[in-house]
mmCIF file of C-alpha atoms in Angstrom:
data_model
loop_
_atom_site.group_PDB
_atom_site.id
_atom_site.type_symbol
_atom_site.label_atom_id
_atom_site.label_comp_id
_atom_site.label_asym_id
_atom_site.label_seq_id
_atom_site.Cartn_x
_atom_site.Cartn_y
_atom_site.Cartn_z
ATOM 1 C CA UNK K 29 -24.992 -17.924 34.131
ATOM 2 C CA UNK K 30 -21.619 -17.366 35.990
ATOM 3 C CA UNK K 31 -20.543 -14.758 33.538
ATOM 4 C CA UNK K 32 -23.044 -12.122 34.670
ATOM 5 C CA UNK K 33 -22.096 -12.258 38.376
ATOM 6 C CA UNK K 34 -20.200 -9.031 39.434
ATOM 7 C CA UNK K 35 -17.578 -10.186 42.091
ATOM 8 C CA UNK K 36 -14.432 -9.093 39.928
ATOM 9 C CA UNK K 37 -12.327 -5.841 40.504
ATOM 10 C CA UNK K 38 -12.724 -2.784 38.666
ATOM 11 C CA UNK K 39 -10.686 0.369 37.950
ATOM 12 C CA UNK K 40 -11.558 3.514 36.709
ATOM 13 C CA UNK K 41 -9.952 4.504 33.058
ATOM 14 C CA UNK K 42 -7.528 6.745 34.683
ATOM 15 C CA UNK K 43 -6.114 3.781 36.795
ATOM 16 C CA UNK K 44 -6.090 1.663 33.529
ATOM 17 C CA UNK K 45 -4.330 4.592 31.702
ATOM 18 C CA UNK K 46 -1.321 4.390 33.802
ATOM 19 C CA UNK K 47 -1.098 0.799 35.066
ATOM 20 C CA UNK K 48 -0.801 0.251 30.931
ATOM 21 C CA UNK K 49 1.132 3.107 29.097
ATOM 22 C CA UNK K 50 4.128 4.566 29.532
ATOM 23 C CA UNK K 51 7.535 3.632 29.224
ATOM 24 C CA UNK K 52 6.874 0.541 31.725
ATOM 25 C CA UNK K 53 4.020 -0.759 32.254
ATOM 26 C CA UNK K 54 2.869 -2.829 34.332
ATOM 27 C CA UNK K 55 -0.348 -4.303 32.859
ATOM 28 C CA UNK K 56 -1.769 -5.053 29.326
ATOM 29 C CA UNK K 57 -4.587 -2.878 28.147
ATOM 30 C CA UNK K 58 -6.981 -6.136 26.235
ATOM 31 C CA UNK K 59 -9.420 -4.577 24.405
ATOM 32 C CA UNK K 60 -12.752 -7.029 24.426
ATOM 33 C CA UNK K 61 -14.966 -5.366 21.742
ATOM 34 C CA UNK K 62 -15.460 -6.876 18.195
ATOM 35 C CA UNK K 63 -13.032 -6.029 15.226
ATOM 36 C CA UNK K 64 -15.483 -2.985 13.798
ATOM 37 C CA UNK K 65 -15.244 -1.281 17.261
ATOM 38 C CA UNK K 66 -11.756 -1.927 17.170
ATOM 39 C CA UNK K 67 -11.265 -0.657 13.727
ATOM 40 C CA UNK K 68 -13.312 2.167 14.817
ATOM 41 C CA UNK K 69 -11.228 3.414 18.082
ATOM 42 C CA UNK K 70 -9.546 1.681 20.900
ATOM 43 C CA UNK K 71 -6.639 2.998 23.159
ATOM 44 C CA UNK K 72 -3.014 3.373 21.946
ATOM 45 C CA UNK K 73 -1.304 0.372 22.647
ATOM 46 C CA UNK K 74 -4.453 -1.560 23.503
ATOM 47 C CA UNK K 75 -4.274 -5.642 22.455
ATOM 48 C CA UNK K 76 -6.755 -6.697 20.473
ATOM 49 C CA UNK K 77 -9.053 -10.010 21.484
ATOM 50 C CA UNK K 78 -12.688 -10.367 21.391
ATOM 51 C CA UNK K 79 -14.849 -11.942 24.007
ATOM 52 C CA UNK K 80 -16.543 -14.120 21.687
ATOM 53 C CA UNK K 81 -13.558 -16.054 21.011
ATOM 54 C CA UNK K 82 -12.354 -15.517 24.266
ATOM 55 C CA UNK K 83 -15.777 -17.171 25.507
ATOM 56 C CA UNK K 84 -14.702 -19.899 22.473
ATOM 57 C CA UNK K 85 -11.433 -20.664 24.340
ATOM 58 C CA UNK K 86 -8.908 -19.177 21.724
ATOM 59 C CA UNK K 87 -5.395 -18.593 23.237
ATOM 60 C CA UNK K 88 -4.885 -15.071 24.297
ATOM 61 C CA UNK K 89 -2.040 -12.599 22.008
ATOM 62 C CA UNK K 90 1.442 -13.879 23.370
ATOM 63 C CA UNK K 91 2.100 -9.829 24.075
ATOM 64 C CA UNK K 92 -0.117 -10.805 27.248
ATOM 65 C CA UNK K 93 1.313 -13.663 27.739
ATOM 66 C CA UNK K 94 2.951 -13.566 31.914
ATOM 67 C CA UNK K 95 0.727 -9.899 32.327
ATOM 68 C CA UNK K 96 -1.785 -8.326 34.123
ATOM 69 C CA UNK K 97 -4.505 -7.642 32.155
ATOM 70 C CA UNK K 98 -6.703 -5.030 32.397
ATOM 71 C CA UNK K 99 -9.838 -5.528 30.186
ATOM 72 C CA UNK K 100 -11.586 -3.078 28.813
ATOM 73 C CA UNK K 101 -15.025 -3.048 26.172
ATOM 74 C CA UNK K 102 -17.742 -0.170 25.391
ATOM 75 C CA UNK K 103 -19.347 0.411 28.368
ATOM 76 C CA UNK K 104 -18.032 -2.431 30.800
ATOM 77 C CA UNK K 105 -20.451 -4.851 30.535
ATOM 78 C CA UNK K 106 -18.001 -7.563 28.647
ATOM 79 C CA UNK K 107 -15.008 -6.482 29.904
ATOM 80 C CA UNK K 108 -16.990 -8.340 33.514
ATOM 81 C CA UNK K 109 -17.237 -10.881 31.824
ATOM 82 C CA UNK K 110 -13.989 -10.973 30.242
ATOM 83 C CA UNK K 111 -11.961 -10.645 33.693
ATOM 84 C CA UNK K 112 -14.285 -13.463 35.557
ATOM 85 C CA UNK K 113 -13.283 -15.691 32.416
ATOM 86 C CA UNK K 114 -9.687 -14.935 32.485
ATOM 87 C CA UNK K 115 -9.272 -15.240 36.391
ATOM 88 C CA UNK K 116 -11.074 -18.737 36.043
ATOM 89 C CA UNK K 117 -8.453 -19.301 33.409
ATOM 90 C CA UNK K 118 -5.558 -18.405 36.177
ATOM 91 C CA UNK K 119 -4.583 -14.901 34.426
ATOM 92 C CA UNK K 120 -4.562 -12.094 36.998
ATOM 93 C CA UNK K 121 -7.204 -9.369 35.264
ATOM 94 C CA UNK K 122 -9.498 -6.949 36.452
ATOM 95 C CA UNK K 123 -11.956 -4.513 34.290
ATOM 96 C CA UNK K 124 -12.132 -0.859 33.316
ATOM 97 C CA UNK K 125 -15.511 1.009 34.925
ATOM 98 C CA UNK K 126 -17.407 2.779 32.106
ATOM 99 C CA UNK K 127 -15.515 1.123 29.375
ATOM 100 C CA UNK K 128 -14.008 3.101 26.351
ATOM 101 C CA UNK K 129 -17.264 5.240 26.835
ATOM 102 C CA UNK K 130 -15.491 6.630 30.334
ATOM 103 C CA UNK K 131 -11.807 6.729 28.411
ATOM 104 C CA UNK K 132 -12.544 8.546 25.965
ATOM 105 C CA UNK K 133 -15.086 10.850 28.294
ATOM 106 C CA UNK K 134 -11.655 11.116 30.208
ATOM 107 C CA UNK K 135 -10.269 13.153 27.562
ATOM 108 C CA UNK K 136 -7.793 9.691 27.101
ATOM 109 C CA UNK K 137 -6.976 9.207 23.146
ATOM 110 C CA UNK K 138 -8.326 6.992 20.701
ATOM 111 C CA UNK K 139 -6.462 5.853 17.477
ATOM 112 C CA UNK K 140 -8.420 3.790 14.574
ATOM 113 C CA UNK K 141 -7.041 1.015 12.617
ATOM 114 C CA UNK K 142 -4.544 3.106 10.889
ATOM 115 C CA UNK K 143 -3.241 5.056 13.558
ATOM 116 C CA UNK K 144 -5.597 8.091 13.091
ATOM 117 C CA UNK K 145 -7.944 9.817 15.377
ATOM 118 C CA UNK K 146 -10.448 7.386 15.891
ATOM 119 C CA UNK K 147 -13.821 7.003 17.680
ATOM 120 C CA UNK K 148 -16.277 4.640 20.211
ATOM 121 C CA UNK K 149 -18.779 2.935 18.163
#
């Protein structure tokens, strides 16, 4: 299946960190995992889209909309996927190495659903 080959860019979780926070950034963090991971723990300022409905062909959040993306899951296995998808779909993106497993190994924060310390299920 095309969506296992591994011929897209990565970046490590300290290159996603500051290509997407800050006062300007330049990229959108998109956050692949499904909505209890989410809920769970993703990164500040992370957008929210899973690959399953990516896969499905729902339109991405209109936050991305004209962005680089920079997708990120668990461990980095569907953010691949993700970034192979959206580049076949035209959208510049490349994946995060290691997933939210590396960011949050980085020392990088994690906020749940309501804002609160949150954690990588």
């Amino acid at each position: 299946m095309f969506l296992f080959r591994r011929s897209q860019p990565r970046v490590s979780v300290d290159r996603a960190r500051s290509r997407t926070s800050g006062d300007r950034p330049d990229a959108v963090l998109l956050d692949v995992r499904e909505r209890p991971e989410w809920n769970a723990g993703h990164a500040p300022g992370a957008v929210h889209m899973p690959l399953s409905k990516l896969v499905a062909g729902a339109d991405l959040p209109t936050e991305t909309s004209g962005r680089p993306l920079v997708v990120i899951c668990r461990s980095g296995h569907r953010s691949q996927q993700a970034a192979k998808l959206l580049t076949q779909r035209g959208r510049e993106a490349v994946d995060v190495k290691g997933g939210m497993n590396a960011w949050i190994a980085a020392g990088h924060p994690v906020v749940d659903e309501r804002g609160n310390s949150g954690q990588i299920t």
